[in-house]
Amino acid sequence: MDAGPRRRHRGDRRQADEPAHRPGVRDRSWIKIRRRNTGEALIGAITGTLARPQLLILGRHNTTGHLRPIGRTVPLRPEAARTLAEQLTPADPDRPWTGASFSSARGTRDVLDTLV
């Protein structure tokens, strides 16, 4: 029983007799599947001020309970910054990232000016 042409996913290996993927060319034998993983994170630090946060440094607790940085956001849009500013409060003096510094981008030594 023939099921018709096989649908391919980007990243699949192809057989020698199958057409190659051509970027920018629409081909019904190939489909793109976007994948997004989500999870919860804590705001461990911000750039900007409590009244006008610019971007967030996010963290998650590891298996031993330590808060570890996992990433940062893109610059916040003005409305998101205003909404978030209403919820932010100064950190406790014994906050977990006291004295920590964070790079401004992957592979750079430039450091973000953060409020921890």
Phi, psi and omega in degrees: 000122183269124181268005181091187182294143181285131175282135183249152177246143177301132183102344176293150172275145181247156175279159183301328183271002180266150180292144178281153175291134178240110181304137178084353180253125181282124182222122185291350178276352179241139173231150178255130178244119177271139183232137180224126174260136179238159178193170180267149178215160176257150172278113182264336180197163176224160165256158185090213180237170176298327180282335181215074178294144181255314172210163186246140170261122187255150179218163175224151176282133176275186185294339178265002177092000179278139178280119182245137177294139179236347180165185178219162180272171168283166177305136183287143174288154184307317181294318178295321179296317179296316180297316180293321181302328179294337184259343184283143174227155178300146181285156174294155180299335181262032181299151188290335184255026179302128179081359181283151173234153185230136180287152183282339177199160179299131176082008180246157177259000176294135185253138175286142173275099187250156171250111184266000000 
